[in-house]
Short mmCIF file of C-alpha atoms in Angstrom, two decimals:
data_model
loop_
_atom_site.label_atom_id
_atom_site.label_comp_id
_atom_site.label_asym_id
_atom_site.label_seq_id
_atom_site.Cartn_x
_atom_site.Cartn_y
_atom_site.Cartn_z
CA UNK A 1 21.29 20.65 -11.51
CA UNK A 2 21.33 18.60 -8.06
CA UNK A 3 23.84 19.86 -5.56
CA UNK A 4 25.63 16.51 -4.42
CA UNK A 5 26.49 17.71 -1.40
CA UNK A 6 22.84 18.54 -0.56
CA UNK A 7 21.63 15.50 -1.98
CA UNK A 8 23.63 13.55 0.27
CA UNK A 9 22.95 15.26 3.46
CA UNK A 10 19.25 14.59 2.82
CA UNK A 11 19.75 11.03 2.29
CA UNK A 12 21.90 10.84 5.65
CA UNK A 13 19.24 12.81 7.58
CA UNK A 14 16.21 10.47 6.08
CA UNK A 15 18.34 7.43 6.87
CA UNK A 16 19.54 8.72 10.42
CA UNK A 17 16.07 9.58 11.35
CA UNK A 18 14.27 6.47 10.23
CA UNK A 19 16.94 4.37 11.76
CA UNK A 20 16.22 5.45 15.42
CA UNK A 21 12.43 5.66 14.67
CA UNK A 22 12.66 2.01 13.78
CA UNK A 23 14.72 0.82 15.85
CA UNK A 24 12.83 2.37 18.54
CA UNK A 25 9.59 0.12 17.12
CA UNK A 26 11.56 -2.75 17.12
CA UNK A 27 12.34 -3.25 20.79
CA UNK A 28 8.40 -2.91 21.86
CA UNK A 29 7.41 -5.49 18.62
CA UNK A 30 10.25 -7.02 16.80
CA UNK A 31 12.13 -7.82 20.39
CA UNK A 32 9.04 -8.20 22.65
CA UNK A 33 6.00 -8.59 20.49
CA UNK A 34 4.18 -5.40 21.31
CA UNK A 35 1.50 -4.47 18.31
CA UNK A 36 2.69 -0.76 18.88
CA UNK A 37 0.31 0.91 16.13
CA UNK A 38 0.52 4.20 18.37
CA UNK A 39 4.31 4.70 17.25
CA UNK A 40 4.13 8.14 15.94
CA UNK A 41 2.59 9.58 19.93
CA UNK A 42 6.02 9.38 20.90
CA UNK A 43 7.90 10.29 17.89
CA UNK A 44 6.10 13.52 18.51
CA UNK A 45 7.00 14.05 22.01
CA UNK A 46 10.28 15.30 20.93
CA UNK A 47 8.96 17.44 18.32
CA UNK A 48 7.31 19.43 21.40
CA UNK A 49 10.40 19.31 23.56
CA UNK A 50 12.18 21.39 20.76
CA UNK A 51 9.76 23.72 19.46
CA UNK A 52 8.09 24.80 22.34
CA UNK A 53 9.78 23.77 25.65
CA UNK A 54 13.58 23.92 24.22
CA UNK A 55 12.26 27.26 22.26
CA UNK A 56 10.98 29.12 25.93
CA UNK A 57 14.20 28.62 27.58
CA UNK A 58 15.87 30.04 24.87
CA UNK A 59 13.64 33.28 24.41
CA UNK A 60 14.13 32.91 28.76
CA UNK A 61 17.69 33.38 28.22
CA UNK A 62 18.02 35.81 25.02
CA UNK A 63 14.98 38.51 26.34
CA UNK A 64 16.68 41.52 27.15
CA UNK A 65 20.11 41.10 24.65
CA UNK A 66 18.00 40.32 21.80
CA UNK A 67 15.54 42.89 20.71
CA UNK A 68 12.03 41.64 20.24
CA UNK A 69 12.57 38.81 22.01
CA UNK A 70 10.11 37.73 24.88
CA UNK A 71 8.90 34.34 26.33
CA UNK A 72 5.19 35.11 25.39
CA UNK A 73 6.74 35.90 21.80
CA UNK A 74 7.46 32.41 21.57
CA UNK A 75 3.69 31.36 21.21
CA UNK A 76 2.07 34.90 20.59
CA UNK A 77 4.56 36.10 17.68
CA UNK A 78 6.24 32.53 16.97
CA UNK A 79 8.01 33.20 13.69
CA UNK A 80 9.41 36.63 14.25
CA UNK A 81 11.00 35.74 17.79
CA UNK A 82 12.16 32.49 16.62
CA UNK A 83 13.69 34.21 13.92
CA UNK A 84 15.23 36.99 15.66
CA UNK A 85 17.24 33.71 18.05
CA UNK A 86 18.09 32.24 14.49
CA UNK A 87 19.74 34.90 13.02
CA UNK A 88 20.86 37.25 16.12
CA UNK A 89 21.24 34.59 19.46
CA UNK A 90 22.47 31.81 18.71
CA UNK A 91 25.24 32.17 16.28
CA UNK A 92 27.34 34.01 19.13
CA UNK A 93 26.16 31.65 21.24
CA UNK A 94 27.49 28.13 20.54
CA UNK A 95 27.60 26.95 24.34
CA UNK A 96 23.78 27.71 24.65
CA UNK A 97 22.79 26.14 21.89
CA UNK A 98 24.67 22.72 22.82
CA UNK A 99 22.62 23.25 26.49
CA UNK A 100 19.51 23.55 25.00
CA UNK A 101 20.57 20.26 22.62
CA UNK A 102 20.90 18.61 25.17
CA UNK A 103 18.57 19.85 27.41
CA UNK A 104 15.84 18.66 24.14
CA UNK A 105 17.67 15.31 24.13
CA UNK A 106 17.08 14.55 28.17
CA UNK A 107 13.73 15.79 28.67
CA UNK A 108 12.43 14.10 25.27
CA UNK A 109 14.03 10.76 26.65
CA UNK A 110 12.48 11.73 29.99
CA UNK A 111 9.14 12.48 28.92
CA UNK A 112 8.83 9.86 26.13
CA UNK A 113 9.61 7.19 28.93
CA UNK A 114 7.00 8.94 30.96
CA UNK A 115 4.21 8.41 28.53
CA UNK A 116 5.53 4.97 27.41
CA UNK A 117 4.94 4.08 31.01
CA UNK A 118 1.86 5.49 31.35
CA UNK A 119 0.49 3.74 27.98
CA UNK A 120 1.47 0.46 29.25
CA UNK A 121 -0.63 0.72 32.82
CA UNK A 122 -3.78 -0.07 31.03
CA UNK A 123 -2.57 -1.85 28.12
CA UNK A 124 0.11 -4.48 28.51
CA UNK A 125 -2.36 -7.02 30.22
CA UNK A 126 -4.64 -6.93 26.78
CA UNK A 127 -3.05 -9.36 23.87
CA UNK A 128 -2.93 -9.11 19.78
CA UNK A 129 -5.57 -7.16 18.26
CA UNK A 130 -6.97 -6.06 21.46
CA UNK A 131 -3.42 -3.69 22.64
CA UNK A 132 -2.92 -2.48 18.80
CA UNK A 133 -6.53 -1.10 18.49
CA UNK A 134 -5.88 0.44 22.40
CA UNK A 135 -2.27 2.15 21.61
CA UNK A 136 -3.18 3.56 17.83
CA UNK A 137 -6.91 5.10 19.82
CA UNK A 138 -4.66 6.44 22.29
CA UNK A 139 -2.13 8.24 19.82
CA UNK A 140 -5.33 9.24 17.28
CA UNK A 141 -6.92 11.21 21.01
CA UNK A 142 -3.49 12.52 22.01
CA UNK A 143 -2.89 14.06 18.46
CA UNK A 144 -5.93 15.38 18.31
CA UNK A 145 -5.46 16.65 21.76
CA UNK A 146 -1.80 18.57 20.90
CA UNK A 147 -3.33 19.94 17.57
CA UNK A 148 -5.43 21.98 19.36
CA UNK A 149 -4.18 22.97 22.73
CA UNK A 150 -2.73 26.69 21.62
CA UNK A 151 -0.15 26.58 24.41
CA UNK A 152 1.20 23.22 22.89
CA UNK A 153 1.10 24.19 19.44
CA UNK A 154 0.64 27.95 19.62
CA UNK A 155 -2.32 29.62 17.52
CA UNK A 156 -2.03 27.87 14.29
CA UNK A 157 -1.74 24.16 14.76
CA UNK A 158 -2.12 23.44 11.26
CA UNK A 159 1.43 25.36 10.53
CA UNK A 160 2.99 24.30 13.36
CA UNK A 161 5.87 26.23 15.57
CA UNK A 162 9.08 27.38 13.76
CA UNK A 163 12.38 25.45 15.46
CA UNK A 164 15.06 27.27 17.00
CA UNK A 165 18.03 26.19 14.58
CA UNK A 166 20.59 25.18 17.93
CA UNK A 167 23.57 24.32 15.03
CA UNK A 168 23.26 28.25 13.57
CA UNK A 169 27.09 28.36 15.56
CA UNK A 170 28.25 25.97 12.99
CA UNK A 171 28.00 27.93 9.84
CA UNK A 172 27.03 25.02 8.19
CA UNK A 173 23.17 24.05 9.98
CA UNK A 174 21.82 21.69 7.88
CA UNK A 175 25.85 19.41 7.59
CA UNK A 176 25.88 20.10 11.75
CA UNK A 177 22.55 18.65 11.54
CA UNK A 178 23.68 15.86 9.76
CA UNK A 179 26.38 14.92 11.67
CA UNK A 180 23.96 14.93 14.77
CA UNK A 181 21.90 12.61 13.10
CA UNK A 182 23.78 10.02 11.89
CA UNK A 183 25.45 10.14 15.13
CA UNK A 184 22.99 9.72 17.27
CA UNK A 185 21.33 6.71 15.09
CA UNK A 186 25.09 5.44 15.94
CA UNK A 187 24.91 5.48 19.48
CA UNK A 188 20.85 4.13 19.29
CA UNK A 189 22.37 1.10 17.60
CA UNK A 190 24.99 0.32 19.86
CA UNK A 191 23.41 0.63 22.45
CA UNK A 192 20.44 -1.63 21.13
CA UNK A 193 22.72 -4.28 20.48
CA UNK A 194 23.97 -3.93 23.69
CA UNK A 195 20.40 -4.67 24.74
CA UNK A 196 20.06 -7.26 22.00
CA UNK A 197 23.12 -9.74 23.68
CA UNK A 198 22.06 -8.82 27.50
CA UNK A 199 19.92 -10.75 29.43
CA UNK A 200 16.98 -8.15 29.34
CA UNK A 201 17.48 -8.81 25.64
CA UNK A 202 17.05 -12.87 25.97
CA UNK A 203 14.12 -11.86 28.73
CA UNK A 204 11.94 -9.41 25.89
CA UNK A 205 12.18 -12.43 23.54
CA UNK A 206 11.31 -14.83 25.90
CA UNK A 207 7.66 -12.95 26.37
CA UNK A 208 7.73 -12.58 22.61
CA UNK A 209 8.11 -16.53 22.13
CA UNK A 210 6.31 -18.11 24.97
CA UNK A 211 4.24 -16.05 27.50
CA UNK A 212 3.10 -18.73 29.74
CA UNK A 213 6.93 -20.42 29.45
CA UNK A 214 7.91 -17.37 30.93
CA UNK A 215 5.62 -17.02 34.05
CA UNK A 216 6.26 -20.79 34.67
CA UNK A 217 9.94 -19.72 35.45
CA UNK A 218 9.09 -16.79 37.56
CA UNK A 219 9.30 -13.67 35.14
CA UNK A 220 6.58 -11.04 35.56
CA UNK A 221 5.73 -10.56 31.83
CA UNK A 222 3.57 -7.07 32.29
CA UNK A 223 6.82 -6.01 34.11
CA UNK A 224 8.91 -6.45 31.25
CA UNK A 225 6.78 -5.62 28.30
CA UNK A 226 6.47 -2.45 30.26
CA UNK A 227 10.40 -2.02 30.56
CA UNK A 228 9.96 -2.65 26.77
CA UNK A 229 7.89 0.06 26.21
CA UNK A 230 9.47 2.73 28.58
CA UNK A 231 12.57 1.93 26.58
CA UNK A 232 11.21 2.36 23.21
CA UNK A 233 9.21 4.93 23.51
CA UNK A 234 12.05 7.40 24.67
CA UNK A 235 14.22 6.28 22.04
CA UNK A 236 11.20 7.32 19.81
CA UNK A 237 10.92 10.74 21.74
CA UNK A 238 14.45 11.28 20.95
CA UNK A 239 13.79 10.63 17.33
CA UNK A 240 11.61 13.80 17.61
CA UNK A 241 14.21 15.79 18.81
CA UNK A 242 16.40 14.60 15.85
CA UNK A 243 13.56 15.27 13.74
CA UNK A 244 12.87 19.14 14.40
CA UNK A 245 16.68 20.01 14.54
CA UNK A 246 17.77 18.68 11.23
CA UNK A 247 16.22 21.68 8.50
CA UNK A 248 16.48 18.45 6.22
CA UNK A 249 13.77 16.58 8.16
CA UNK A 250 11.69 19.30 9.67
CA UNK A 251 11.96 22.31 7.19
CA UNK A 252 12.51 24.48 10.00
CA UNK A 253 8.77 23.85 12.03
CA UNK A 254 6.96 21.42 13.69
CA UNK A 255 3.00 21.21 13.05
CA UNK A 256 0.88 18.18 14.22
CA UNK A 257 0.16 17.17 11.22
CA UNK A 258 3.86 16.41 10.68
CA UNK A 259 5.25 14.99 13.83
CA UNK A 260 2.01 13.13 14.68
CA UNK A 261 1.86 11.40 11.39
CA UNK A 262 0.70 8.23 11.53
CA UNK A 263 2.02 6.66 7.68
CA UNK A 264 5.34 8.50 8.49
CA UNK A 265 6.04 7.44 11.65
CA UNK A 266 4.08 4.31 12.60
CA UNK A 267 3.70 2.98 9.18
CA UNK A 268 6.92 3.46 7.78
CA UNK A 269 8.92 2.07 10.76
CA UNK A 270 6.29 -0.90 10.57
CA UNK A 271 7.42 -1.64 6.97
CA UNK A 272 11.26 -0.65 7.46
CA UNK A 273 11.15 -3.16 10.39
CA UNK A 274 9.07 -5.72 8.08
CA UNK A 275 11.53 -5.53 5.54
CA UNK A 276 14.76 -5.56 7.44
CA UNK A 277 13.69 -8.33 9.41
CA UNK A 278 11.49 -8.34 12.97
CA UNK A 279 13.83 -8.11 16.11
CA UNK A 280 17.25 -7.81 13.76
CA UNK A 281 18.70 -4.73 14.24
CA UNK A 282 21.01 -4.86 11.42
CA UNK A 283 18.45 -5.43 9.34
CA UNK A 284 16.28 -2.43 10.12
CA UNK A 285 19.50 -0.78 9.66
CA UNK A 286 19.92 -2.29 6.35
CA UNK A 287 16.68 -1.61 5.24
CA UNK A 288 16.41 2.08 6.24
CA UNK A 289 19.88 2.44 4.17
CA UNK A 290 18.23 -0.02 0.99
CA UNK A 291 15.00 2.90 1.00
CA UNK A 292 16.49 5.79 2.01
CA UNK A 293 19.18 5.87 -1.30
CA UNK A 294 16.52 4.66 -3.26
CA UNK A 295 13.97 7.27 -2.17
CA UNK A 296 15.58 10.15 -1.56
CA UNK A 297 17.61 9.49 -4.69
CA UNK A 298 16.16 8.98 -7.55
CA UNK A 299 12.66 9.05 -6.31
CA UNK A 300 12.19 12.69 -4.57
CA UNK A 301 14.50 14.21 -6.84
CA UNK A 302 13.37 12.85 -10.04
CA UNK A 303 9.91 12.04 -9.47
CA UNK A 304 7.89 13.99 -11.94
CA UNK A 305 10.63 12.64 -14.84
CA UNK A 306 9.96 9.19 -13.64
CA UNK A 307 6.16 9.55 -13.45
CA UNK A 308 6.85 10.66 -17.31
CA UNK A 309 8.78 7.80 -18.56
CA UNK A 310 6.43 5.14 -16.71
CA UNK A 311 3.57 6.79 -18.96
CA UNK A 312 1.55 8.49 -15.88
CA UNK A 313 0.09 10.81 -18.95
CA UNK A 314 -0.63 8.22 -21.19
CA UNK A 315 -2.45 6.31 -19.15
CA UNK A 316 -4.66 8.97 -17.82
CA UNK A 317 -3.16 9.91 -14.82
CA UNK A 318 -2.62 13.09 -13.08
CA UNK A 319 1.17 12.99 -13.37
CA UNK A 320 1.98 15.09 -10.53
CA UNK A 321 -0.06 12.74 -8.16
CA UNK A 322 1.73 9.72 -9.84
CA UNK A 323 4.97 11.20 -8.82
CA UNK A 324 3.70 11.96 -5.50
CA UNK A 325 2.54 8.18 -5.01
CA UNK A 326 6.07 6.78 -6.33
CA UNK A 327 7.48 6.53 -3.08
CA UNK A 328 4.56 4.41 -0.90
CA UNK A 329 4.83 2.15 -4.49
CA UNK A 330 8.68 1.73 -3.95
CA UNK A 331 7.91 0.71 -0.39
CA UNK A 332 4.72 -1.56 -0.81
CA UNK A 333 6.92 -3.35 -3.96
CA UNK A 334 9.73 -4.05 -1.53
CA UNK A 335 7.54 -5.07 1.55
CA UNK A 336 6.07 -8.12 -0.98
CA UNK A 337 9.44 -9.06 -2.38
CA UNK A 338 10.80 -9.17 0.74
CA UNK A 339 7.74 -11.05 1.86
CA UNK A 340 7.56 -13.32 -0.90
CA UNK A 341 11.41 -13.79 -1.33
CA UNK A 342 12.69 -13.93 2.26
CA UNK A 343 10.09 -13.55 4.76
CA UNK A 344 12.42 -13.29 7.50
CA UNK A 345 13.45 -10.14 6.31
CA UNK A 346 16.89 -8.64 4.88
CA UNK A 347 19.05 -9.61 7.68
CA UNK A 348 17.07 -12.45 10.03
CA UNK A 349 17.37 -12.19 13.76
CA UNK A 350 20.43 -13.12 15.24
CA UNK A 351 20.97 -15.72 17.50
CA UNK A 352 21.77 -14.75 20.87
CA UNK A 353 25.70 -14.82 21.59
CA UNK A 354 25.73 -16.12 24.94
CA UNK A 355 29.23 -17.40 26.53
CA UNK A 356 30.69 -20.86 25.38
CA UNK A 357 30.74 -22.76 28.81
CA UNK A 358 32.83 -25.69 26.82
CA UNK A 359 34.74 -23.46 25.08
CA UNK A 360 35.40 -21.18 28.02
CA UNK A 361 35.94 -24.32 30.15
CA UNK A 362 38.49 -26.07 27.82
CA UNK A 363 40.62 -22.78 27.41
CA UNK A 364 40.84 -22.37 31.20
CA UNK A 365 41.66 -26.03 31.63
CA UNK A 366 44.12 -25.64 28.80
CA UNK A 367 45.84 -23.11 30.45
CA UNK A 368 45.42 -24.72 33.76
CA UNK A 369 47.73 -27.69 32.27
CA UNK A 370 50.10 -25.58 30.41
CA UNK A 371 50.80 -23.47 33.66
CA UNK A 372 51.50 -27.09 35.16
#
């Protein structure tokens, strides 16, 4: 029997999640034309930023009220002290565990915009192929790089570090979690609208359109695919954070091999953004809603019944592999309907909504000759 409640909180998270991921990919390419293949480097950022930094300053804080708990614990004896600030710290300790959110939400933005820079020095001046090949090299060396470092990912890189669970105050983690979420893919979207109608907005699409247009009227394009990339690439970094807080999402750890994944989180927001439409931010919204219900629900839930009826056995199949491949089926179908159907995605790019100079003009005037 599926709990409903559950069911529904796990569709939030996925959609909360892969709404900020993507939208975080589609200021660098839909908005400025950035072949970002080397999404997932900064996704994991904020993975880090909650299980290890975020998880120090809490065994900092709890050593010496919680027995067992240590600062070298955190690395050297990850699951027990993690779990002793779980289940002893940090439901008594509600204001803490809102610091440390938001203390993981700062330093993720901080340090994704950091490396976003820092990707950009040697890449922005290469075009096409050229910067996509350069960014996905870039995130394969750093993830192999974090994998192994033991004081990134502690001994066993391959299980990753348990997450200290910051909403254990609530009662409720995994609907606190939730809530977070979906709230914070609110405020990405706002805010990337915001971006979307501003001038920086018209300025990233300019690049996008017409380079050489755009240095013929004095705008130093390396300047702002840079800004581009700062920009998106903390957003990304604060999908992370989002990411290792929700038990929905992360399960409770962060391993490499999770928050580095490269179909999960540069792949996925590729196609999302595909789908929805390039540069529409509605539409990525639209289509992380449109595959989120329909993978999460029925697709996770009822895979191994589905990989029955579509005759996985009878067709000599391992069913259980079937089921697992259901999903990246649902998404490839979608990607070449959309393709095929409307190219230009779910919800096409907007045009920009500058002010009506006649309009504006004529209600002035208007007034002007009322008043007289």
């Amino acid at each position: 029997m599926v709990n409903a409640v559950a069911l529904a909180e796990q569709v939030f998270s996925f959609i909360g999640v892969y709404a900020i991921v993507t939208l975080a990919l589609n200021i660098k390419a839909g908005h400025t034309g950035i072949p970002d293949f080397g999404h997932a480097m900064f996704f994991g950022i904020g993975g880090i930023v909650v299980g290890n930094l975020a998880a120090h300053l809490a065994a900092a804080l709890a050593a010496g009220s919680v027995p067992g708990v240590s600062v070298s614990g955190v690395l050297a004896n990850n699951t027990a002290t993690l779990n002793a600030l779980n289940t002893q710290y940090f439901p008594s300790h509600p204001g803490v565990a809102i610091g440390l959110i938001l203390f993981a939400i700062v330093v993720a933005l901080v340090l994704g915009g950091i490396v976003g820079w820092l990707a950009s020095l040697p890449a922005l001046r290469l075009r096409g192929e050229y910067l996509a090949i350069l960014l996905l090299a870039t995130a394969e060396a750093v993830r192999i790089f974090v994998t192994y470092t033991k004081q990134i990912m502690g001994s066993t890189p391959t299980v990753g570090l348990s997450t200290p669970d910051l909403f254990a105050w609530a009662g409720d983690s995994g609907a606190a979690a939730t809530v977070f979420t979906v709230l914070m893919a609110i405020i990405v979207f706002i805010v990337f609208e915001r971006i979307h109608n501003s001038p920086a907005g018209r300025l990233f699409r300019a690049v996008r359109d017409d380079e050489d247009a755009a240095k013929a009227l004095g705008r130093d394009v390396v300047v702002v695919r840079r800004d581009a990339m700062i920009i998106g690439s903390a957003v990304a970094a604060l999908g992370g954070v989002v990411y290792a807080l929700n038990p929905f999402l992360g399960g409770g750890a962060v391993a490499a091999a999770s928050i580095f994944n490269r179909v999960f989180w540069t792949f996925w927001p590729w196609a999302l953004m595909i789908l929805g439409g390039m540069a529409s931010n509605r539409g990525v919204v639209a289509a992380t809603i449109l595959v989120g219900v329909l993978l999460v629900w029925p697709i996770r839930v009822y895979k191994v019944q589905l990989a029955e009826a579509l005759g996985a056995s009878a067709l000599g199949l391992d069913p259980n592999s079937f089921a697992n491949a259901l999903e990246y089926l649902l998404l490839g179908l979608l990607i070449i309907l959309a393709l095929a159907l409307k190219p230009e995605g779910i919800i096409p790019e907007p045009p920009s909504k500058t002010l009506d100079f006649k309009q504006f003009a004529k209600r002035v005037l208007g007034k002007d000759s009322e008043a007289q």
